[in-house]
XYZ file of N, CA and C in Angstrom:
576
model
N 90.518 89.107 82.758
C 90.559 90.445 82.555
C 90.518 91.118 83.795
N 88.915 90.266 84.295
C 88.664 90.560 85.976
C 89.114 89.731 86.733
N 89.466 88.595 86.468
C 90.645 88.675 87.001
C 91.802 88.768 86.989
N 92.371 89.194 86.622
C 93.250 90.087 86.685
C 92.721 91.147 88.035
N 91.766 91.814 87.701
C 91.520 93.129 88.844
C 91.496 92.864 90.018
N 90.572 91.378 89.914
C 90.503 91.083 91.462
C 92.024 90.364 92.286
N 92.535 89.596 91.821
C 93.734 88.999 92.411
C 94.898 89.844 91.829
N 94.681 90.994 91.672
C 96.375 92.432 91.885
C 96.247 93.101 93.119
N 94.847 93.437 93.541
C 95.095 93.649 95.079
C 96.125 92.766 96.069
N 94.956 91.889 95.663
C 95.571 90.376 96.785
C 97.010 90.182 96.358
N 97.999 89.918 95.409
C 99.012 89.588 94.889
C 100.066 90.819 95.065
N 99.553 92.037 95.535
C 99.877 93.581 95.634
C 99.623 94.132 97.672
N 99.361 92.884 97.196
C 98.662 93.187 100.040
C 100.464 93.147 99.471
N 100.744 91.858 100.131
C 102.606 92.870 100.889
C 103.246 93.714 100.236
N 103.108 94.580 98.667
C 103.754 95.354 98.754
C 103.221 96.700 99.753
N 101.811 96.269 99.548
C 101.065 98.081 100.714
C 101.957 97.806 101.970
N 101.499 96.775 102.596
C 102.267 95.967 103.791
C 103.772 97.176 104.319
N 104.753 96.803 103.231
C 105.236 97.852 103.606
C 105.866 98.602 102.637
N 105.131 99.289 101.817
C 104.747 100.744 102.306
C 104.231 101.533 103.471
N 103.491 101.293 103.778
C 102.829 101.662 105.156
C 104.130 101.753 106.287
N 105.021 100.107 105.984
C 105.810 100.729 107.100
C 106.891 101.508 106.510
N 107.323 101.821 104.666
C 107.934 102.449 104.836
C 107.616 103.836 104.982
N 106.493 104.163 105.154
C 105.746 105.716 104.692
C 105.565 106.320 106.523
N 105.656 105.167 107.642
C 106.144 105.115 109.069
C 107.183 105.472 109.216
N 108.336 104.900 108.569
C 109.392 105.069 108.795
C 109.776 106.424 108.549
N 109.621 106.482 107.579
C 109.817 108.030 106.824
C 109.262 109.375 108.117
N 107.781 108.980 108.329
C 107.559 110.160 108.867
C 108.454 110.273 110.091
N 109.406 109.248 110.534
C 109.909 109.217 111.837
C 111.655 108.935 111.579
N 111.997 109.866 110.088
C 113.165 110.697 109.524
C 113.947 109.673 109.166
N 113.741 107.963 109.436
C 114.970 107.415 108.727
C 113.935 107.610 106.864
N 114.832 106.952 105.501
C 114.686 107.060 104.064
C 113.532 105.786 104.394
N 112.569 106.618 103.076
C 111.409 105.629 103.055
C 111.118 105.379 101.956
N 109.747 105.605 101.781
C 108.797 105.583 100.214
C 109.497 107.108 99.518
N 109.430 107.856 100.459
C 109.715 109.105 99.225
C 111.177 109.441 99.391
N 112.302 108.736 98.108
C 113.183 108.794 98.039
C 113.593 109.868 96.957
N 114.609 110.901 96.717
C 114.465 111.034 95.145
C 115.892 110.596 94.503
N 115.391 110.490 93.365
C 115.879 109.758 92.745
C 115.369 108.388 92.521
N 114.970 108.071 93.333
C 113.959 106.588 93.385
C 112.517 106.504 93.241
N 112.211 105.985 92.173
C 110.945 105.695 91.334
C 110.059 104.453 91.844
N 108.510 103.699 92.066
C 108.047 102.781 92.228
C 107.244 102.393 90.767
N 107.088 101.179 90.161
C 107.340 100.800 88.971
C 106.803 99.347 89.337
N 104.998 98.990 89.014
C 103.630 97.644 89.129
C 103.896 98.168 88.095
N 104.188 96.943 88.179
C 103.464 95.731 86.755
C 102.739 94.670 86.632
N 101.929 94.473 85.977
C 101.071 93.053 85.673
C 100.606 92.798 84.704
N 100.766 91.528 83.960
C 100.290 91.261 82.973
C 99.857 89.795 82.685
N 98.351 89.877 82.678
C 97.114 89.040 82.619
C 96.756 88.263 81.148
N 97.142 87.921 81.059
C 96.084 87.839 79.549
C 96.537 88.516 78.220
N 95.537 89.152 78.059
C 95.914 90.479 77.396
C 95.935 91.294 78.322
N 96.214 91.653 79.175
C 95.941 93.009 79.776
C 97.016 93.299 80.832
N 97.615 94.423 80.125
C 98.996 94.530 81.298
C 98.826 95.887 81.761
N 98.602 96.110 83.026
C 98.751 97.406 83.902
C 100.227 98.011 84.669
N 99.983 98.572 84.630
C 101.156 99.505 84.771
C 101.159 100.638 85.811
N 101.689 101.110 87.176
C 101.901 101.472 88.153
C 102.988 102.615 88.123
N 102.886 103.923 87.505
C 104.066 104.350 87.903
C 104.326 105.131 89.366
N 104.773 105.235 90.273
C 104.886 106.475 91.343
C 106.441 107.023 91.892
N 106.063 108.543 91.723
C 107.738 109.284 91.356
C 107.116 110.146 92.208
N 108.662 110.449 93.611
C 108.380 112.050 93.633
C 108.532 112.813 92.250
N 108.437 113.969 92.766
C 107.573 114.723 91.222
C 109.240 115.516 91.935
N 109.778 115.405 92.131
C 111.553 115.560 92.042
C 112.020 115.465 90.612
N 111.949 113.939 90.955
C 112.861 112.874 89.323
C 111.868 113.697 88.365
N 110.632 113.653 88.575
C 109.809 114.617 86.915
C 110.253 115.631 86.664
N 110.115 116.873 87.787
C 110.238 117.862 87.007
C 111.287 118.702 87.846
N 111.635 118.599 88.508
C 112.998 119.376 88.972
C 112.760 119.973 90.171
N 110.924 119.713 90.969
C 110.858 120.345 92.060
C 109.287 119.402 92.761
N 109.588 119.648 93.877
C 108.001 119.517 94.537
C 106.937 120.893 95.254
N 107.078 122.101 94.908
C 106.455 122.751 95.287
C 105.553 122.989 94.270
N 104.397 124.121 94.711
C 103.435 124.587 94.243
C 104.037 125.299 92.569
N 103.801 125.306 91.792
C 103.843 125.499 90.682
C 104.076 127.633 90.654
N 104.065 128.121 90.138
C 104.097 129.787 90.520
C 104.583 130.564 89.555
N 105.810 129.900 88.919
C 106.157 130.349 87.944
C 105.602 129.804 86.646
N 106.136 130.996 85.437
C 105.656 130.393 83.737
C 106.905 128.955 83.376
N 108.153 129.530 84.304
C 109.150 128.341 83.923
C 109.008 127.139 84.300
N 107.907 126.897 85.783
C 107.735 125.540 86.496
C 106.463 125.340 85.911
N 105.864 126.174 85.530
C 104.197 125.341 85.035
C 104.884 125.040 83.377
N 105.945 124.999 82.873
C 105.995 124.567 81.280
C 106.911 123.317 81.719
N 107.953 123.252 83.168
C 108.046 121.598 83.291
C 107.291 120.818 83.523
N 106.154 121.200 84.557
C 105.353 120.500 84.474
C 104.159 120.036 83.223
N 103.920 120.951 82.536
C 103.353 120.968 81.489
C 104.245 119.341 80.555
N 105.138 119.496 80.414
C 106.799 118.694 79.650
C 106.125 117.442 80.307
N 106.507 117.095 81.748
C 106.914 115.710 82.079
C 105.116 115.437 81.802
N 104.294 116.260 81.987
C 102.833 115.730 81.757
C 102.384 114.915 80.240
N 103.034 116.265 79.302
C 103.166 115.456 78.184
C 103.812 114.047 77.708
N 105.048 113.858 78.327
C 105.890 112.106 78.493
C 105.199 111.365 78.845
N 104.673 111.882 80.031
C 103.393 110.797 80.661
C 102.225 110.281 80.033
N 101.518 110.811 79.211
C 100.769 110.431 78.401
C 100.469 110.007 77.023
N 101.880 109.255 76.579
C 102.710 108.603 75.983
C 102.853 107.421 76.344
N 102.514 106.838 77.374
C 102.841 105.651 77.545
C 103.405 104.837 76.707
N 102.702 104.955 76.118
C 103.495 102.952 75.265
C 105.062 103.579 73.861
N 105.536 104.700 74.679
C 106.398 105.128 74.044
C 107.721 105.659 75.403
N 107.170 105.986 76.761
C 107.724 105.915 77.652
C 107.667 104.562 77.812
N 106.930 103.646 77.824
C 107.154 102.201 78.565
C 108.148 101.455 77.137
N 108.776 101.903 76.031
C 108.770 101.094 74.965
C 107.962 99.920 74.824
N 106.997 99.822 74.662
C 106.298 98.816 74.434
C 106.537 98.086 73.234
N 107.408 96.824 72.678
C 106.969 97.027 71.298
C 106.127 96.412 70.524
N 105.895 97.411 69.876
C 105.150 97.015 68.310
C 104.389 95.932 68.010
N 105.185 94.672 68.184
C 104.841 93.626 68.024
C 103.519 92.643 68.768
N 103.443 93.577 70.165
C 102.951 93.080 71.014
C 101.523 93.793 70.685
N 101.450 94.237 70.298
C 100.100 95.128 69.307
C 99.427 95.969 70.893
N 99.869 96.794 71.549
C 99.239 97.244 72.681
C 98.389 98.400 72.492
N 96.944 99.097 72.966
C 96.499 100.360 72.545
C 96.480 99.899 74.605
N 96.241 101.487 74.944
C 95.725 101.848 76.169
C 94.432 102.069 76.159
N 93.766 101.649 77.002
C 92.677 101.354 77.830
C 92.055 102.374 78.433
N 93.178 102.518 79.093
C 92.957 103.587 80.672
C 94.234 104.784 80.899
N 94.100 105.181 80.932
C 95.077 106.133 81.834
C 94.785 107.466 82.667
N 95.298 107.199 83.763
C 94.780 108.552 84.948
C 96.910 109.098 85.123
N 97.004 110.365 85.567
C 97.829 110.801 85.799
C 97.062 111.524 87.277
N 97.705 111.749 88.059
C 97.531 112.472 89.601
C 98.689 113.096 90.060
N 98.661 114.570 90.829
C 99.385 115.173 91.666
C 98.894 116.463 91.733
N 99.283 116.709 92.806
C 99.417 118.161 93.594
C 99.448 118.924 92.238
N 100.611 118.936 91.662
C 101.139 119.622 91.204
C 100.084 120.243 89.452
N 99.435 119.380 89.008
C 98.628 118.677 87.364
C 97.221 120.025 87.979
N 97.110 120.038 89.488
C 95.743 120.811 89.606
C 96.039 121.754 88.743
N 94.788 122.636 88.322
C 95.118 123.796 87.676
C 94.809 125.136 88.130
N 93.645 125.029 89.941
C 94.208 126.273 90.695
C 95.382 125.526 91.810
N 95.393 126.880 92.357
C 96.561 126.630 93.541
C 95.655 125.615 94.633
N 96.367 125.527 95.627
C 96.332 124.224 96.614
C 94.864 125.047 97.044
N 93.872 124.023 97.258
C 92.816 125.291 98.527
C 93.425 125.066 100.362
N 94.361 123.811 100.008
C 94.708 124.170 101.619
C 95.537 125.223 101.953
N 95.938 125.962 101.313
C 97.414 127.554 100.890
C 97.194 128.229 102.732
N 96.506 128.184 103.240
C 96.386 128.895 104.508
C 96.938 127.739 105.769
N 96.737 126.336 105.146
C 97.915 125.617 105.899
C 99.174 125.709 105.965
N 99.474 126.400 104.386
C 101.127 126.587 104.667
C 101.684 126.906 105.911
N 100.901 127.438 106.934
C 101.747 128.127 107.753
C 102.124 127.590 108.655
N 101.251 126.571 108.883
C 102.047 125.304 109.531
C 103.100 124.402 109.065
N 103.456 124.110 109.893
C 104.926 123.370 109.478
C 104.959 122.201 109.116
N 104.478 121.669 109.566
C 104.055 120.541 109.573
C 103.109 119.901 108.163
N 102.179 120.731 107.928
C 101.698 120.944 105.818
C 102.687 121.183 105.199
N 103.203 122.167 105.590
C 104.583 122.880 104.964
C 105.737 121.817 104.125
N 106.262 120.638 105.275
C 106.881 119.780 105.049
C 105.458 118.932 104.402
N 104.223 118.719 104.434
C 104.264 117.610 103.518
C 103.981 118.218 102.247
N 103.545 119.670 102.117
C 103.097 120.101 101.096
C 104.863 119.990 99.740
N 105.680 120.140 100.592
C 107.225 119.651 100.426
C 107.700 118.708 99.403
N 106.575 117.343 99.386
C 106.811 116.127 99.004
C 105.956 115.513 97.934
N 105.662 116.629 97.296
C 104.797 116.369 96.546
C 105.376 115.132 95.731
N 104.284 114.244 94.468
C 104.470 112.687 93.961
C 103.615 113.395 93.180
N 103.750 112.032 91.966
C 103.140 111.871 90.416
C 103.456 110.616 90.546
N 101.551 110.193 90.046
C 101.215 108.953 90.267
C 100.628 108.675 88.805
N 100.938 107.606 87.693
C 100.317 107.916 86.493
C 100.306 106.064 86.475
N 98.673 105.667 86.272
C 98.266 104.704 86.397
C 97.888 104.239 84.821
N 98.233 103.623 84.062
C 98.154 103.093 82.878
C 97.163 101.081 82.701
N 96.311 101.390 81.317
C 95.846 99.835 81.628
C 95.957 99.539 79.993
N 96.713 98.408 79.336
C 96.662 98.541 78.363
C 96.247 97.220 77.741
N 95.911 96.970 76.935
C 95.097 95.682 76.097
C 95.819 94.933 74.936
N 96.850 94.159 74.940
C 98.001 94.040 74.055
C 97.412 93.135 73.370
N 97.243 92.560 72.291
C 96.449 91.867 70.968
C 97.418 90.288 70.841
N 99.278 90.537 70.623
C 99.888 89.442 71.124
C 100.794 90.093 72.226
N 100.438 88.943 73.657
C 101.200 89.825 74.896
C 102.042 89.051 74.676
N 102.272 87.836 73.941
C 103.415 87.080 73.934
C 104.965 87.428 73.653
N 104.830 88.722 73.118
C 105.390 89.362 72.386
C 106.209 90.279 73.359
N 105.751 89.959 74.742
C 106.408 90.989 75.142
C 106.958 90.491 76.522
N 108.194 90.365 75.731
C 109.344 89.310 76.254
C 110.044 90.479 77.704
N 109.744 91.416 77.109
C 110.808 92.122 78.446
C 110.019 93.668 78.412
N 110.524 94.600 79.587
C 110.013 95.651 80.148
C 110.850 96.566 79.792
N 111.126 97.703 78.833
C 112.112 97.958 78.775
C 112.075 99.659 79.789
N 112.547 99.973 80.601
C 111.995 101.595 80.884
C 113.439 102.322 80.630
N 113.992 102.221 79.378
C 115.323 103.015 79.277
C 114.698 104.865 79.131
N 113.447 104.583 78.069
C 112.939 105.694 78.143
C 112.617 106.462 79.160
N 112.453 106.211 79.795
C 111.689 106.898 81.570
C 112.729 107.500 81.731
N 114.068 106.336 82.297
C 115.219 107.274 82.510
C 115.917 108.419 81.666
N 115.955 108.419 80.293
C 116.467 109.490 79.022
C 115.280 110.425 79.389
N 114.046 110.120 79.828
C 113.259 111.939 79.919
C 113.311 112.070 80.898
N 113.679 111.415 82.368
C 113.647 112.361 83.320
C 114.965 111.640 83.896
N 115.581 112.392 83.637
C 117.346 112.085 84.127
C 117.641 112.153 85.921
N 116.755 112.980 86.469
C 116.911 112.139 87.994
C 116.192 111.638 88.529
N 115.455 110.369 87.915
C 115.398 108.903 87.714
C 116.529 108.075 87.965
N 117.220 107.998 89.478
C 117.879 107.403 89.401
C 118.258 105.601 89.567
N 116.945 105.417 89.769
C 116.199 104.100 90.229
C 115.172 103.369 90.401
N 114.272 102.471 89.738
C 112.819 102.335 89.851
C 112.811 100.844 90.217
N 111.694 100.525 91.610
C 112.194 99.447 92.276
C 110.889 99.396 91.276
N 111.046 97.953 90.853
C 109.801 97.365 90.309
C 109.429 95.955 90.492
N 108.089 95.920 90.858
C 107.602 94.885 91.225
C 106.827 94.221 89.904
N 106.409 92.695 89.600
C 106.338 92.563 88.112
C 105.592 91.588 88.266
N 104.054 91.195 87.633
C 103.982 90.122 88.313
C 102.874 89.808 86.579
N 103.522 88.705 86.351
C 103.837 88.060 85.169
C 103.859 86.646 84.055
N 103.514 86.715 83.809
C 103.506 84.367 82.945
C 104.155 84.289 84.089
N 105.454 84.313 84.507
C 106.309 83.334 84.755
C 106.273 83.580 86.509
N 105.784 84.747 87.025
C 105.580 84.371 87.933
C 105.777 85.701 88.670
N 105.655 85.940 90.086
C 105.705 87.671 90.584
C 107.387 87.541 91.024
N 108.134 89.017 90.509
C 109.469 89.013 91.372
C 109.282 90.986 91.502
N 110.515 90.828 92.207
C 110.454 92.337 92.395
C 112.191 93.002 92.290
N 112.809 93.730 91.783
C 114.179 94.326 91.167
C 114.129 95.580 90.943
N 114.939 95.704 90.993
C 116.016 97.903 91.308
C 116.602 97.318 89.507
N 115.487 98.771 88.689
C 116.133 99.128 87.991
C 116.745 100.407 87.526
N 117.936 100.401 87.132
C 118.459 101.544 86.887
C 118.951 101.427 85.720
N 119.505 102.823 85.031
C 119.121 103.608 83.825
C 120.782 102.904 82.676
N 121.429 101.735 83.527
C 122.292 101.345 82.870
C 122.205 99.977 82.702
N 121.105 99.388 83.627
C 120.576 98.317 82.772
C 118.838 98.190 83.170
N 118.289 98.674 82.147
C 116.806 99.317 82.290
C 115.843 98.445 81.759
N 115.966 97.261 81.519
C 115.700 96.248 80.938
C 115.205 95.017 82.280
N 113.576 94.703 81.823
C 113.868 93.054 82.829
C 112.370 91.986 82.455
N 112.348 91.490 82.523
C 112.299 90.183 81.513
C 110.986 90.057 82.259
N 109.847 89.516 81.256
C 108.120 89.358 82.096
C 108.172 87.819 82.303
């Protein structure tokens, strides 16, 4: 497990460089990392440890990206969070693998219980633009008793739960090596 945690940053380094380039492109008007309908998933299986990191524009998961002001918005955020807090169901991990959640963390400005402390910055158009592009990040770590039973990673429940998600760009590191693939609702599973 330590080996995975130490090697994962090195394995994902090319992705970080590409992401930084995407962010730079996004700032200058071309399509970048924050594209509505598109999420990203980094997955790594090392021994009995499965690590998943899902990143998505909030628009894909809750239908908006602004700070919650109405009860309806708050309910949408709470519903999305409840789904994200059940990763075994969300990622449809096979029961035969015996995976248990060791750690999970959800991050988004939409999950804050209090309004953004920088609200007075909203007057500035640059900050307004920044606030209009909220993302949701979910980090999960599982321990799987029988990792050989993890033959595929099925993302169908993500597409079913969050229908505004049209595509997930996946980077997968597993026993067969590293692969990158775009997954859609019509082809929602990939092999480890």
